[in-house]
PDB file of C-alpha atoms in Angstrom:
ATOM      1  CA  GLU T 172      21.728  78.281-155.333  1.00  0.00           C
ATOM      2  CA  ARG T 173      23.077  78.793-151.835  1.00  0.00           C
ATOM      3  CA  VAL T 174      23.906  82.286-150.592  1.00  0.00           C
ATOM      4  CA  ALA T 175      26.115  82.742-147.476  1.00  0.00           C
ATOM      5  CA  VAL T 176      26.819  86.056-145.422  1.00  0.00           C
ATOM      6  CA  ALA T 177      30.383  85.874-144.004  1.00  0.00           C
ATOM      7  CA  PHE T 178      30.050  88.239-141.140  1.00  0.00           C
ATOM      8  CA  PHE T 179      33.290  89.495-139.717  1.00  0.00           C
ATOM      9  CA  LEU T 180      33.360  92.466-137.454  1.00  0.00           C
ATOM     10  CA  ASP T 181      36.529  94.596-137.388  1.00  0.00           C
ATOM     11  CA  GLY T 182      37.282  98.272-137.601  1.00  0.00           C
ATOM     12  CA  ASP T 183      35.170 101.439-137.031  1.00  0.00           C
ATOM     13  CA  VAL T 184      31.462 102.371-137.613  1.00  0.00           C
ATOM     14  CA  HIS T 185      31.000 104.499-140.583  1.00  0.00           C
ATOM     15  CA  THR T 186      28.004 106.310-141.911  1.00  0.00           C
ATOM     16  CA  SER T 187      27.951 104.299-144.965  1.00  0.00           C
ATOM     17  CA  ILE T 188      29.382 100.950-146.408  1.00  0.00           C
ATOM     18  CA  GLN T 189      31.309 102.838-149.249  1.00  0.00           C
ATOM     19  CA  GLU T 190      33.222 104.541-146.509  1.00  0.00           C
ATOM     20  CA  GLY T 191      34.814 101.069-145.668  1.00  0.00           C
ATOM     21  CA  GLY T 192      33.161 100.359-142.239  1.00  0.00           C
ATOM     22  CA  TRP T 193      30.249  98.670-141.183  1.00  0.00           C
ATOM     23  CA  ASN T 194      26.988 100.146-140.199  1.00  0.00           C
ATOM     24  CA  TYR T 195      23.139  99.903-139.875  1.00  0.00           C
ATOM     25  CA  ASP T 196      22.611  99.682-143.521  1.00  0.00           C
ATOM     26  CA  LEU T 197      25.051  96.461-143.647  1.00  0.00           C
ATOM     27  CA  ILE T 198      23.087  94.851-140.619  1.00  0.00           C
ATOM     28  CA  LYS T 199      19.986  95.591-142.621  1.00  0.00           C
ATOM     29  CA  GLN T 200      21.315  93.833-145.812  1.00  0.00           C
ATOM     30  CA  CYS T 201      22.417  91.001-143.691  1.00  0.00           C
ATOM     31  CA  ALA T 202      19.106  90.620-142.472  1.00  0.00           C
ATOM     32  CA  PHE T 203      17.266  90.813-145.782  1.00  0.00           C
ATOM     33  CA  LEU T 204      19.719  88.070-147.194  1.00  0.00           C
ATOM     34  CA  LEU T 205      19.092  86.001-144.069  1.00  0.00           C
ATOM     35  CA  GLY T 206      15.388  86.429-144.265  1.00  0.00           C
ATOM     36  CA  HIS T 207      15.506  85.011-147.816  1.00  0.00           C
ATOM     37  CA  GLY T 208      17.555  81.755-146.993  1.00  0.00           C
ATOM     38  CA  ALA T 209      20.943  82.764-146.879  1.00  0.00           C
ATOM     39  CA  ASP T 210      23.212  80.924-144.386  1.00  0.00           C
ATOM     40  CA  LEU T 211      25.251  83.226-141.571  1.00  0.00           C
ATOM     41  CA  ILE T 212      28.762  82.321-141.086  1.00  0.00           C
ATOM     42  CA  TYR T 213      30.264  84.427-138.074  1.00  0.00           C
ATOM     43  CA  THR T 214      33.401  84.128-136.094  1.00  0.00           C
ATOM     44  CA  ALA T 215      32.756  83.720-132.493  1.00  0.00           C
ATOM     45  CA  ASP T 216      29.801  83.453-129.911  1.00  0.00           C
ATOM     46  CA  ASP T 217      31.408  86.006-127.761  1.00  0.00           C
ATOM     47  CA  PRO T 218      28.707  88.789-126.967  1.00  0.00           C
ATOM     48  CA  PHE T 219      31.557  91.307-126.069  1.00  0.00           C
ATOM     49  CA  ASN T 220      35.132  92.062-126.911  1.00  0.00           C
ATOM     50  CA  PRO T 221      37.235  94.047-124.396  1.00  0.00           C
ATOM     51  CA  SER T 222      38.549  97.497-125.400  1.00  0.00           C
ATOM     52  CA  SER T 223      40.784  99.737-123.642  1.00  0.00           C
ATOM     53  CA  ASN T 224      41.539 103.378-123.999  1.00  0.00           C
ATOM     54  CA  ASP T 225      44.795 105.177-122.728  1.00  0.00           C
ATOM     55  CA  ARG T 226      42.947 107.839-121.882  1.00  0.00           C
ATOM     56  CA  TYR T 227      41.043 105.920-119.091  1.00  0.00           C
ATOM     57  CA  GLY T 228      43.862 104.183-117.576  1.00  0.00           C
ATOM     58  CA  ARG T 229      43.425 100.567-116.908  1.00  0.00           C
ATOM     59  CA  MET T 230      39.666 100.558-117.526  1.00  0.00           C
ATOM     60  CA  VAL T 231      38.349  98.099-120.058  1.00  0.00           C
ATOM     61  CA  PHE T 232      35.020  98.640-121.966  1.00  0.00           C
ATOM     62  CA  PRO T 233      33.052  96.185-123.699  1.00  0.00           C
ATOM     63  CA  LEU T 234      32.373  96.286-127.065  1.00  0.00           C
ATOM     64  CA  PRO T 235      29.796  94.414-129.223  1.00  0.00           C
ATOM     65  CA  GLY T 236      31.079  90.958-130.375  1.00  0.00           C
ATOM     66  CA  PRO T 237      30.064  88.721-133.321  1.00  0.00           C
ATOM     67  CA  GLY T 238      27.939  86.601-130.927  1.00  0.00           C
ATOM     68  CA  MET T 239      25.710  89.765-130.174  1.00  0.00           C
ATOM     69  CA  PHE T 240      25.092  90.517-133.624  1.00  0.00           C
ATOM     70  CA  ALA T 241      24.576  86.711-134.607  1.00  0.00           C
ATOM     71  CA  SER T 242      21.985  86.767-131.838  1.00  0.00           C
ATOM     72  CA  MET T 243      20.338  89.957-132.888  1.00  0.00           C
ATOM     73  CA  LEU T 244      20.034  88.578-136.662  1.00  0.00           C
ATOM     74  CA  ARG T 245      18.641  85.180-135.596  1.00  0.00           C
ATOM     75  CA  PRO T 246      15.077  86.139-135.461  1.00  0.00           C
ATOM     76  CA  VAL T 247      14.929  87.210-139.097  1.00  0.00           C
ATOM     77  CA  LEU T 248      15.207  83.702-140.103  1.00  0.00           C
ATOM     78  CA  PRO T 249      12.006  81.882-141.310  1.00  0.00           C
ATOM     79  CA  LEU T 250      10.769  79.561-138.780  1.00  0.00           C
ATOM     80  CA  GLY T 251      12.452  76.193-138.791  1.00  0.00           C
ATOM     81  CA  ASN T 252      15.652  77.293-140.204  1.00  0.00           C
ATOM     82  CA  HIS T 253      17.933  77.882-137.325  1.00  0.00           C
ATOM     83  CA  ASP T 254      20.608  75.443-138.792  1.00  0.00           C
ATOM     84  CA  GLN T 255      21.648  78.595-141.153  1.00  0.00           C
ATOM     85  CA  PHE T 256      23.840  79.863-138.544  1.00  0.00           C
ATOM     86  CA  LEU T 257      27.544  78.537-138.504  1.00  0.00           C
ATOM     87  CA  CYS T 258      30.015  79.720-136.072  1.00  0.00           C
ATOM     88  CA  CYS T 259      33.672  79.094-137.329  1.00  0.00           C
TER      89      CYS T 259
END
């Protein structure tokens, strides 16, 4: 039976998944599933997403994007299974 991890980043970083956000535990669980044959579906190859803060005027800050996290998770795949990554 195939398993897929649908990885969509939106929202704040929290200390636990139960708080409704994403954090290190979520990344760790994704890595476990991928390392055991799950497919990763992610939204874009963008390594960064622009973010602004009114306190800093017109400055734009790069925040990690879905492509950065996909790249970080790629090494946990078993050798030869790189077709398990799907960008939609």
